[in-house]
Amino acid sequence: MFIRCYDYSVKTRLLILSLILLCFSTVASAKDCGRRYRIIVNNYAPLFDVNNEGHVHGLTFDIMNELSQRLGCVVSQAPMDAPRMQDDFNNWRADIVGLVIPSEKYLATGEYVPVYKTVRKLLVNKAHYDRSRTIADYIKDSRIKFGDQIGTRFFLTTDEKKLLFEAGRIVQYPSPATGFRQLTSGRVQAMFTSQSIYNYYQKTIPDLNQSVVAIPDPNYEMEGGIYLSVRRISKTEAMQIKKAISDMRKDGTLRRIVAKYASAEDLTFYKDL
C-alpha cells in the first residue's frame, strides 16, 4: 500500500491538523474497485495524529487504512472536530464517518456498523482521590467539577449529564489535550476518557500518574463504530465494508491495531476484536 499525504504546512503538527490535512490511502491492487471513499475522522490524537516529520498515524487512521486495503479502493481521510463531522456527514459530503458511538445525530443519514466495544475510564485529580469512593460517589459530589469534550459527551449517561449540567459542574474543552491540562492543573477535578486516549497521554505527559488516578468503569460499556451514508453508499458497497470489518476481526488484524494504542491491561476491557 502506498500512502500519499498532502501536507500544506510542515512547520508544526498543530498547524497541519488545523488546516484539515487530507491523506489519501491508495491500494496497489490488480482488483481496483474504481471507487474513492471520503471518510471524515476524529482530528485528535491518538485517533488521528501527525508527527514532526509529517507522517500520519492513529487508531482511526490505521483502521481506515486497513479498510482501504481490503476494499481495494482509494480512501481519503478528512480529520475534523465533532460538530463539523456531524454537519458534513448529515449534509451528504462524506461516505463514512468514524470512529463514533451510536448516535441519534446520524440516524437519518447513516447506517451504523459496530467495530468494537470497550469501557470508559474515570480520571481523578489526586488531591480529590479517595480509594473508598465509587465512581457514583464522585458524580454525586457537588465539589467535583468534570471536564467534558465539546461535541462528544458519550462518556456520560443521560442522568449523569442532567445532574452535572444542572449543577453547573461541567467545564467543556475542545480536545483531549485541553482536558488533560485542566485536570492536571486542578481546574477540573475529574473527567472520563477512553483506554486509548489515556494510554496516549500517559506517554505524552511523563508525570501524569503523579497527579491523576485512573479508575476503569466496567459497568459502562461504549461501542465504537462507523456510519455509512445511506445516500452515498450502495447496499452492495455496504455489504463489502461490513465483510471487510468482520474479516479484520476474524484474522486478528483489528486486535493488533487496537493493541498499538492501548496498554496490555486496558486491552482486556475491549470486546468484539
mmCIF file of C-alpha atoms in Angstrom:
data_model
loop_
_atom_site.group_PDB
_atom_site.id
_atom_site.type_symbol
_atom_site.label_atom_id
_atom_site.label_comp_id
_atom_site.label_asym_id
_atom_site.label_seq_id
_atom_site.Cartn_x
_atom_site.Cartn_y
_atom_site.Cartn_z
ATOM 1 C CA MET A 1 0.000 0.000 0.000
ATOM 2 C CA PHE A 2 1.244 3.461 -0.883
ATOM 3 C CA ILE A 3 0.192 6.368 1.338
ATOM 4 C CA ARG A 4 0.291 9.827 -0.154
ATOM 5 C CA CYS A 5 -0.210 12.723 2.269
ATOM 6 C CA TYR A 6 -0.725 16.278 1.143
ATOM 7 C CA ASP A 7 0.892 18.433 3.833
ATOM 8 C CA TYR A 8 0.058 22.100 3.412
ATOM 9 C CA SER A 9 2.352 23.118 6.298
ATOM 10 C CA VAL A 10 5.303 21.184 7.643
ATOM 11 C CA LYS A 11 6.308 23.659 10.320
ATOM 12 C CA THR A 12 4.169 22.359 13.169
ATOM 13 C CA ARG A 13 1.858 19.426 13.873
ATOM 14 C CA LEU A 14 -0.824 21.741 15.209
ATOM 15 C CA LEU A 15 -0.921 23.797 12.043
ATOM 16 C CA ILE A 16 -1.130 20.637 9.967
ATOM 17 C CA LEU A 17 -4.163 19.498 11.909
ATOM 18 C CA SER A 18 -5.817 22.906 11.918
ATOM 19 C CA LEU A 19 -5.657 23.016 8.118
ATOM 20 C CA ILE A 20 -7.526 19.702 7.942
ATOM 21 C CA LEU A 21 -4.856 17.667 6.284
ATOM 22 C CA LEU A 22 -6.133 15.189 3.693
ATOM 23 C CA CYS A 23 -4.349 11.860 3.453
ATOM 24 C CA PHE A 24 -5.041 9.512 0.564
ATOM 25 C CA SER A 25 -4.506 5.781 1.009
ATOM 26 C CA THR A 26 -4.015 4.139 -2.368
ATOM 27 C CA VAL A 27 -4.032 0.384 -2.633
ATOM 28 C CA ALA A 28 -1.886 -1.151 -5.349
ATOM 29 C CA SER A 29 -4.189 -3.964 -6.348
ATOM 30 C CA ALA A 30 -4.960 -5.833 -9.532
ATOM 31 C CA LYS A 31 -8.601 -5.606 -8.469
ATOM 32 C CA ASP A 32 -9.070 -1.838 -8.282
ATOM 33 C CA CYS A 33 -12.614 -1.124 -7.119
ATOM 34 C CA GLY A 34 -12.719 2.126 -9.092
ATOM 35 C CA ARG A 35 -14.301 3.919 -6.145
ATOM 36 C CA ARG A 36 -12.970 6.744 -3.961
ATOM 37 C CA TYR A 37 -14.428 6.956 -0.472
ATOM 38 C CA ARG A 38 -14.359 10.164 1.541
ATOM 39 C CA ILE A 39 -14.157 9.372 5.239
ATOM 40 C CA ILE A 40 -14.412 12.031 7.931
ATOM 41 C CA VAL A 41 -12.499 11.136 11.061
ATOM 42 C CA ASN A 42 -11.669 12.467 14.525
ATOM 43 C CA ASN A 43 -8.986 15.165 14.398
ATOM 44 C CA TYR A 44 -7.198 14.465 17.684
ATOM 45 C CA ALA A 45 -4.568 12.059 18.965
ATOM 46 C CA PRO A 46 -4.403 9.151 19.369
ATOM 47 C CA LEU A 47 -7.210 8.608 16.842
ATOM 48 C CA PHE A 48 -5.573 10.761 14.178
ATOM 49 C CA ASP A 49 -2.138 12.292 14.673
ATOM 50 C CA VAL A 50 0.738 13.764 12.689
ATOM 51 C CA ASN A 51 4.319 13.527 13.923
ATOM 52 C CA ASN A 52 7.032 16.141 13.417
ATOM 53 C CA GLU A 53 8.071 14.535 10.129
ATOM 54 C CA GLY A 54 4.537 14.833 8.753
ATOM 55 C CA HIS A 55 3.739 11.119 8.994
ATOM 56 C CA VAL A 56 0.131 10.329 9.875
ATOM 57 C CA HIS A 57 -0.890 7.567 12.264
ATOM 58 C CA GLY A 58 -3.585 6.831 14.829
ATOM 59 C CA LEU A 59 -6.244 4.325 15.823
ATOM 60 C CA THR A 60 -8.910 5.619 13.437
ATOM 61 C CA PHE A 61 -6.386 6.297 10.680
ATOM 62 C CA ASP A 62 -4.961 2.760 10.875
ATOM 63 C CA ILE A 63 -8.383 1.097 10.865
ATOM 64 C CA MET A 64 -9.491 3.125 7.838
ATOM 65 C CA ASN A 65 -6.230 2.360 6.033
ATOM 66 C CA GLU A 66 -6.780 -1.347 6.611
ATOM 67 C CA LEU A 67 -10.350 -0.999 5.341
ATOM 68 C CA SER A 68 -8.998 0.743 2.239
ATOM 69 C CA GLN A 69 -6.560 -2.084 1.584
ATOM 70 C CA ARG A 70 -9.210 -4.776 1.904
ATOM 71 C CA LEU A 71 -11.674 -2.978 -0.339
ATOM 72 C CA GLY A 72 -9.022 -2.229 -2.946
ATOM 73 C CA CYS A 73 -10.258 1.357 -3.092
ATOM 74 C CA VAL A 74 -8.838 4.834 -2.687
ATOM 75 C CA VAL A 75 -9.845 6.335 0.661
ATOM 76 C CA SER A 76 -9.399 9.996 1.619
ATOM 77 C CA GLN A 77 -9.462 10.733 5.343
ATOM 78 C CA ALA A 78 -10.522 14.245 6.360
ATOM 79 C CA PRO A 79 -9.899 14.955 10.075
ATOM 80 C CA MET A 80 -12.225 17.428 11.791
ATOM 81 C CA ASP A 81 -13.904 18.197 15.104
ATOM 82 C CA ALA A 82 -17.130 16.515 16.198
ATOM 83 C CA PRO A 83 -19.587 19.333 15.289
ATOM 84 C CA ARG A 84 -18.198 19.588 11.759
ATOM 85 C CA MET A 85 -18.161 15.789 11.395
ATOM 86 C CA GLN A 86 -21.894 15.794 12.055
ATOM 87 C CA ASP A 87 -22.530 18.690 9.687
ATOM 88 C CA ASP A 88 -20.509 17.208 6.814
ATOM 89 C CA PHE A 89 -21.998 13.746 7.132
ATOM 90 C CA ASN A 90 -25.594 14.880 7.554
ATOM 91 C CA ASN A 91 -25.258 17.144 4.510
ATOM 92 C CA TRP A 92 -24.047 14.255 2.340
ATOM 93 C CA ARG A 93 -20.449 15.433 1.996
ATOM 94 C CA ALA A 94 -18.915 12.130 3.121
ATOM 95 C CA ASP A 95 -19.355 8.409 2.556
ATOM 96 C CA ILE A 96 -18.276 7.251 6.017
ATOM 97 C CA VAL A 97 -17.814 8.835 9.452
ATOM 98 C CA GLY A 98 -15.847 7.225 12.280
ATOM 99 C CA LEU A 99 -14.920 6.290 14.836
ATOM 100 C CA VAL A 100 -18.103 7.309 16.642
ATOM 101 C CA ILE A 101 -20.630 5.828 19.018
ATOM 102 C CA PRO A 102 -24.233 5.049 18.008
ATOM 103 C CA SER A 103 -25.908 8.453 17.925
ATOM 104 C CA GLU A 104 -29.324 9.824 17.050
ATOM 105 C CA LYS A 105 -27.478 12.666 15.288
ATOM 106 C CA TYR A 106 -26.615 10.290 12.445
ATOM 107 C CA LEU A 107 -29.755 8.126 12.377
ATOM 108 C CA ALA A 108 -31.467 9.881 9.475
ATOM 109 C CA THR A 109 -28.424 9.846 7.198
ATOM 110 C CA GLY A 110 -26.366 6.797 8.123
ATOM 111 C CA GLU A 111 -26.318 3.078 8.829
ATOM 112 C CA TYR A 112 -24.279 2.151 11.884
ATOM 113 C CA VAL A 113 -21.636 -0.588 11.698
ATOM 114 C CA PRO A 114 -20.044 -1.554 15.055
ATOM 115 C CA VAL A 115 -16.273 -2.076 15.185
ATOM 116 C CA TYR A 116 -15.508 -2.806 18.858
ATOM 117 C CA LYS A 117 -16.678 -2.289 22.438
ATOM 118 C CA THR A 118 -14.787 -1.014 25.468
ATOM 119 C CA VAL A 119 -15.449 0.760 28.779
ATOM 120 C CA ARG A 120 -14.884 4.289 29.976
ATOM 121 C CA LYS A 121 -12.164 5.297 32.421
ATOM 122 C CA LEU A 122 -12.610 7.870 35.195
ATOM 123 C CA LEU A 123 -9.619 10.114 35.853
ATOM 124 C CA VAL A 124 -9.483 11.903 39.206
ATOM 125 C CA ASN A 125 -7.022 14.571 40.310
ATOM 126 C CA LYS A 126 -5.029 13.002 43.166
ATOM 127 C CA ALA A 127 -5.866 15.862 45.514
ATOM 128 C CA HIS A 128 -9.501 14.719 45.388
ATOM 129 C CA TYR A 129 -8.994 10.967 45.176
ATOM 130 C CA ASP A 130 -10.304 8.630 47.888
ATOM 131 C CA ARG A 131 -9.879 4.899 47.307
ATOM 132 C CA SER A 132 -13.023 4.170 49.340
ATOM 133 C CA ARG A 133 -15.231 6.130 46.927
ATOM 134 C CA THR A 134 -17.073 4.719 43.944
ATOM 135 C CA ILE A 135 -17.486 6.375 40.554
ATOM 136 C CA ALA A 136 -21.067 7.239 41.516
ATOM 137 C CA ASP A 137 -19.733 9.000 44.630
ATOM 138 C CA TYR A 138 -17.587 11.335 42.533
ATOM 139 C CA ILE A 139 -20.501 12.114 40.225
ATOM 140 C CA LYS A 140 -22.753 12.969 43.180
ATOM 141 C CA ASP A 141 -20.113 15.078 44.976
ATOM 142 C CA SER A 142 -21.063 18.734 44.456
ATOM 143 C CA ARG A 143 -17.419 19.778 44.971
ATOM 144 C CA ILE A 144 -16.203 17.827 41.941
ATOM 145 C CA LYS A 145 -16.266 19.532 38.534
ATOM 146 C CA PHE A 146 -15.984 17.329 35.459
ATOM 147 C CA GLY A 147 -14.227 18.070 32.199
ATOM 148 C CA ASP A 148 -16.242 17.288 29.067
ATOM 149 C CA GLN A 149 -15.176 17.388 25.425
ATOM 150 C CA ILE A 150 -17.331 19.609 23.215
ATOM 151 C CA GLY A 151 -19.461 17.686 20.746
ATOM 152 C CA THR A 152 -18.935 14.215 22.233
ATOM 153 C CA ARG A 153 -20.399 13.702 25.684
ATOM 154 C CA PHE A 154 -20.560 9.952 25.053
ATOM 155 C CA PHE A 155 -18.712 9.234 28.292
ATOM 156 C CA LEU A 156 -21.767 10.272 30.343
ATOM 157 C CA THR A 157 -25.156 8.656 30.804
ATOM 158 C CA THR A 158 -28.295 10.732 30.276
ATOM 159 C CA ASP A 159 -28.855 11.023 34.035
ATOM 160 C CA GLU A 160 -25.223 11.995 34.647
ATOM 161 C CA LYS A 161 -25.401 14.731 32.012
ATOM 162 C CA LYS A 162 -28.595 16.104 33.543
ATOM 163 C CA LEU A 163 -27.158 16.120 37.069
ATOM 164 C CA LEU A 164 -23.819 17.701 36.138
ATOM 165 C CA PHE A 165 -25.182 20.333 33.751
ATOM 166 C CA GLU A 166 -27.985 21.451 36.049
ATOM 167 C CA ALA A 167 -25.480 21.805 38.896
ATOM 168 C CA GLY A 168 -23.043 23.784 36.724
ATOM 169 C CA ARG A 169 -20.375 21.151 37.266
ATOM 170 C CA ILE A 170 -19.280 20.718 33.640
ATOM 171 C CA VAL A 171 -16.278 22.529 32.152
ATOM 172 C CA GLN A 172 -16.140 21.986 28.407
ATOM 173 C CA TYR A 173 -12.959 21.712 26.359
ATOM 174 C CA PRO A 174 -12.285 21.399 22.600
ATOM 175 C CA SER A 175 -9.836 18.471 22.670
ATOM 176 C CA PRO A 176 -8.458 15.769 24.988
ATOM 177 C CA ALA A 177 -5.170 17.725 25.239
ATOM 178 C CA THR A 178 -7.005 20.675 26.802
ATOM 179 C CA GLY A 179 -8.939 18.334 29.083
ATOM 180 C CA PHE A 180 -5.774 16.745 30.447
ATOM 181 C CA ARG A 181 -4.237 20.178 31.086
ATOM 182 C CA GLN A 182 -7.338 21.230 33.002
ATOM 183 C CA LEU A 183 -7.297 18.031 35.037
ATOM 184 C CA THR A 184 -3.611 18.112 35.979
ATOM 185 C CA SER A 185 -3.806 21.834 36.830
ATOM 186 C CA GLY A 186 -6.851 21.288 39.046
ATOM 187 C CA ARG A 187 -9.299 23.439 37.083
ATOM 188 C CA VAL A 188 -11.451 20.322 36.897
ATOM 189 C CA GLN A 189 -11.208 17.536 39.425
ATOM 190 C CA ALA A 190 -12.333 14.621 37.252
ATOM 191 C CA MET A 191 -13.073 13.570 33.678
ATOM 192 C CA PHE A 192 -13.978 10.448 31.753
ATOM 193 C CA THR A 193 -11.905 9.206 28.848
ATOM 194 C CA SER A 194 -11.190 6.090 26.796
ATOM 195 C CA GLN A 195 -8.466 3.485 27.216
ATOM 196 C CA SER A 196 -6.566 4.588 24.101
ATOM 197 C CA ILE A 197 -6.668 8.305 24.918
ATOM 198 C CA TYR A 198 -5.455 7.667 28.468
ATOM 199 C CA ASN A 199 -2.646 5.435 27.207
ATOM 200 C CA TYR A 200 -1.535 8.159 24.775
ATOM 201 C CA TYR A 201 -1.378 10.884 27.425
ATOM 202 C CA GLN A 202 0.432 8.640 29.870
ATOM 203 C CA LYS A 203 3.265 8.689 27.342
ATOM 204 C CA THR A 204 2.847 12.351 26.390
ATOM 205 C CA ILE A 205 2.704 13.696 29.960
ATOM 206 C CA PRO A 206 5.573 11.957 31.836
ATOM 207 C CA ASP A 207 4.342 12.831 35.338
ATOM 208 C CA LEU A 208 0.644 12.183 34.662
ATOM 209 C CA ASN A 209 0.443 9.330 37.172
ATOM 210 C CA GLN A 210 1.835 11.630 39.851
ATOM 211 C CA SER A 211 -1.205 13.901 39.654
ATOM 212 C CA VAL A 212 -4.009 11.686 38.319
ATOM 213 C CA VAL A 213 -5.591 8.376 39.344
ATOM 214 C CA ALA A 214 -7.310 6.246 36.674
ATOM 215 C CA ILE A 215 -10.334 4.075 37.502
ATOM 216 C CA PRO A 216 -11.826 1.750 34.837
ATOM 217 C CA ASP A 217 -15.630 1.565 34.853
ATOM 218 C CA PRO A 218 -16.611 -1.963 33.727
ATOM 219 C CA ASN A 219 -20.279 -1.098 34.282
ATOM 220 C CA TYR A 220 -20.322 1.477 31.471
ATOM 221 C CA GLU A 221 -19.814 -0.063 28.048
ATOM 222 C CA MET A 222 -19.098 2.058 24.982
ATOM 223 C CA GLU A 223 -19.298 0.949 21.380
ATOM 224 C CA GLY A 224 -17.120 2.433 18.662
ATOM 225 C CA GLY A 225 -18.005 2.112 15.008
ATOM 226 C CA ILE A 226 -18.670 3.847 11.713
ATOM 227 C CA TYR A 227 -21.712 5.233 9.912
ATOM 228 C CA LEU A 228 -22.242 4.545 6.217
ATOM 229 C CA SER A 229 -24.077 7.231 4.247
ATOM 230 C CA VAL A 230 -27.452 5.861 3.168
ATOM 231 C CA ARG A 231 -27.374 8.115 0.097
ATOM 232 C CA ARG A 232 -23.726 7.759 -0.999
ATOM 233 C CA ILE A 233 -23.082 4.089 -0.133
ATOM 234 C CA SER A 234 -24.929 1.397 -2.113
ATOM 235 C CA LYS A 235 -26.222 -1.778 -0.490
ATOM 236 C CA THR A 236 -23.535 -3.790 -2.266
ATOM 237 C CA GLU A 237 -20.798 -1.448 -1.031
ATOM 238 C CA ALA A 238 -22.209 -1.576 2.498
ATOM 239 C CA MET A 239 -22.042 -5.374 2.451
ATOM 240 C CA GLN A 240 -18.422 -5.247 1.263
ATOM 241 C CA ILE A 241 -17.459 -2.818 4.032
ATOM 242 C CA LYS A 242 -19.172 -4.918 6.705
ATOM 243 C CA LYS A 243 -17.436 -8.050 5.437
ATOM 244 C CA ALA A 244 -14.046 -6.308 5.470
ATOM 245 C CA ILE A 245 -14.519 -5.294 9.108
ATOM 246 C CA SER A 246 -15.707 -8.792 10.005
ATOM 247 C CA ASP A 247 -12.635 -10.278 8.314
ATOM 248 C CA MET A 248 -10.367 -7.860 10.217
ATOM 249 C CA ARG A 249 -11.920 -9.165 13.407
ATOM 250 C CA LYS A 250 -11.638 -12.837 12.440
ATOM 251 C CA ASP A 251 -7.987 -12.771 11.382
ATOM 252 C CA GLY A 252 -6.809 -10.733 14.378
ATOM 253 C CA THR A 253 -5.950 -7.561 12.468
ATOM 254 C CA LEU A 254 -8.393 -5.399 14.412
ATOM 255 C CA ARG A 255 -6.950 -6.583 17.736
ATOM 256 C CA ARG A 256 -3.399 -5.887 16.538
ATOM 257 C CA ILE A 257 -4.319 -2.339 15.537
ATOM 258 C CA VAL A 258 -6.084 -1.579 18.827
ATOM 259 C CA ALA A 259 -3.183 -3.121 20.791
ATOM 260 C CA LYS A 260 -0.887 -0.422 19.377
ATOM 261 C CA TYR A 261 -2.924 2.239 21.168
ATOM 262 C CA ALA A 262 -3.993 0.530 24.413
ATOM 263 C CA SER A 263 -1.952 -0.935 27.242
ATOM 264 C CA ALA A 264 -1.970 -4.700 27.772
ATOM 265 C CA GLU A 265 -4.049 -4.187 30.922
ATOM 266 C CA ASP A 266 -6.599 -1.952 29.202
ATOM 267 C CA LEU A 267 -6.846 -4.287 26.210
ATOM 268 C CA THR A 268 -8.695 -6.737 28.478
ATOM 269 C CA PHE A 269 -11.615 -4.280 28.572
ATOM 270 C CA TYR A 270 -12.125 -4.428 24.788
ATOM 271 C CA LYS A 271 -14.714 -6.736 23.236
ATOM 272 C CA ASP A 272 -15.515 -7.891 19.705
ATOM 273 C CA LEU A 273 -11.929 -7.520 18.497
#
